[in-house]
């Protein structure tokens, strides 16, 4: 078993990008399994920030094979922009980046429908990223979507796209024209076709060779289409099981499932957040933690960490290690941790710490930070493998070396 899955434990934006970038030093391949350009994975190396939306977070390491699996939905323009950014940073991706031929293509009308529905006052407000995610997955499960492999026969793809455009126009007053659709398909085929592969086979070959592989989740497990706070969810499977499906590997290959969570909670978009806080306290955390969506720039909602919810998430995903990030953001604040619910209301324990930005080991962490972390471990009965106290690669304590060495 050579696979480690890294998923956002709760609502996403927990810092998976940084952790995967870190784990990638010891791995051979990183696979993005689901979702699309709604995700934004931020990696900071030597003060330089990279935001990846489709391309796996291992790309900054030259030795890593990066694979985008069948569970994803791809916007050709965003993909091209990411390639351009990598080129500008002198990161070579030739011969080490592959796209699943059965991933689906986000079309201009998907983006238009997503925006239209989001802005329509008569609809439930989901707060989507307006990147066309839900309409694209709707076409996929409706068995009429355009797969990336369809771009190899443009005429066929055009017929399908025109039919789909008519379908959406029938239901929504959208402006996308047939001409725009045809042009987009032509551009998309130039950008995407060179990267197409049978990525499930490629991955299983790597497994047979004993290579170490990281499956990179996107968003968080409570945004999952089946298990999240429906309808306030995304349209893909964001759980660890979903990662296996999206990548095209058997679950028996998985050794570790790392759930990444912040020392507090955030949520973009609407939907429940039982431990939400408002006013000065939340504004302060939002500013220090730079809690603004990396794709949309929207302010993230802020709350305290919710252990009863985390307990459910651990079971849902079979998480066997937790990575807790952003402890530094709570420095010198009256930190609260929701340990249980009584009569439907959260019950909190309080903590206060100030973590030095250059901490090198567990012993040097403030006592209250250690108690907070131990309380998480004890309550959900899972060990921590990592603690993050800053955005840089080195601002990370690895508590379980075997996870790092055994990915
Ligand atoms: P999604 O798939 O969109 O959920 O992304 P993600 O989980 O990769 O998280 P995202 O990059 O959106 O947000 C995490 C942010 O926190 C990034 O800006 C990181 O650089 C930053 N970050 C990660 N770990 C730490 C940490 O321990 N401390 C601080 N201060 N920042 C951190
Ligand atoms: P969609 O995925 O754009 O359809 O958005 C559906 C919901 O998922 C909204 O609440 C979004 O804010 C949320 N969401 C989508 N992608 C992310 C992400 O990468 N991080 C956090 N929330 C996300
Ligand atoms: Mg993000």
PDB file of C-alpha atoms in Angstrom, residues 324 327-328 331 352-374 384 386-389 395-399:
ATOM      1  CA  UNK A 324      -3.937  21.008  12.272  1.00  0.00           C
ATOM      2  CA  UNK A 327      -2.426  27.853  15.111  1.00  0.00           C
ATOM      3  CA  UNK A 328      -0.407  31.057  14.737  1.00  0.00           C
ATOM      4  CA  UNK A 331      -1.932  33.935  18.883  1.00  0.00           C
ATOM      5  CA  UNK A 352      -4.649  31.149  25.074  1.00  0.00           C
ATOM      6  CA  UNK A 353      -1.225  30.884  23.466  1.00  0.00           C
ATOM      7  CA  UNK A 354       1.464  32.730  21.578  1.00  0.00           C
ATOM      8  CA  UNK A 355       3.475  30.485  19.280  1.00  0.00           C
ATOM      9  CA  UNK A 356       6.955  31.544  18.211  1.00  0.00           C
ATOM     10  CA  UNK A 357       7.188  31.594  14.391  1.00  0.00           C
ATOM     11  CA  UNK A 358      10.428  29.585  14.537  1.00  0.00           C
ATOM     12  CA  UNK A 359       9.289  26.723  16.825  1.00  0.00           C
ATOM     13  CA  UNK A 360      11.294  23.566  16.099  1.00  0.00           C
ATOM     14  CA  UNK A 361       9.690  20.894  18.288  1.00  0.00           C
ATOM     15  CA  UNK A 362       6.564  19.892  20.234  1.00  0.00           C
ATOM     16  CA  UNK A 363       8.204  20.712  23.600  1.00  0.00           C
ATOM     17  CA  UNK A 364       8.608  24.366  22.613  1.00  0.00           C
ATOM     18  CA  UNK A 365       4.901  24.849  21.928  1.00  0.00           C
ATOM     19  CA  UNK A 366       3.037  26.836  24.627  1.00  0.00           C
ATOM     20  CA  UNK A 367       1.267  24.603  27.201  1.00  0.00           C
ATOM     21  CA  UNK A 368      -2.211  25.779  26.208  1.00  0.00           C
ATOM     22  CA  UNK A 369      -1.565  25.050  22.514  1.00  0.00           C
ATOM     23  CA  UNK A 370      -0.464  21.528  23.511  1.00  0.00           C
ATOM     24  CA  UNK A 371      -3.617  21.051  25.660  1.00  0.00           C
ATOM     25  CA  UNK A 372      -5.780  22.249  22.766  1.00  0.00           C
ATOM     26  CA  UNK A 373      -4.127  19.796  20.374  1.00  0.00           C
ATOM     27  CA  UNK A 374      -4.321  16.926  22.886  1.00  0.00           C
ATOM     28  CA  UNK A 384      -1.985  14.352  14.934  1.00  0.00           C
ATOM     29  CA  UNK A 386       1.350  17.663  11.741  1.00  0.00           C
ATOM     30  CA  UNK A 387       0.913  21.108  13.257  1.00  0.00           C
ATOM     31  CA  UNK A 388       1.152  24.244  11.095  1.00  0.00           C
ATOM     32  CA  UNK A 389       2.059  27.618  12.557  1.00  0.00           C
ATOM     33  CA  UNK A 395       6.600  26.568   9.690  1.00  0.00           C
ATOM     34  CA  UNK A 396       5.413  23.009  10.179  1.00  0.00           C
ATOM     35  CA  UNK A 397       6.006  20.465  12.944  1.00  0.00           C
ATOM     36  CA  UNK A 398       5.951  16.841  11.823  1.00  0.00           C
ATOM     37  CA  UNK A 399       4.861  14.788  14.813  1.00  0.00           C
TER      38      UNK A 399
END
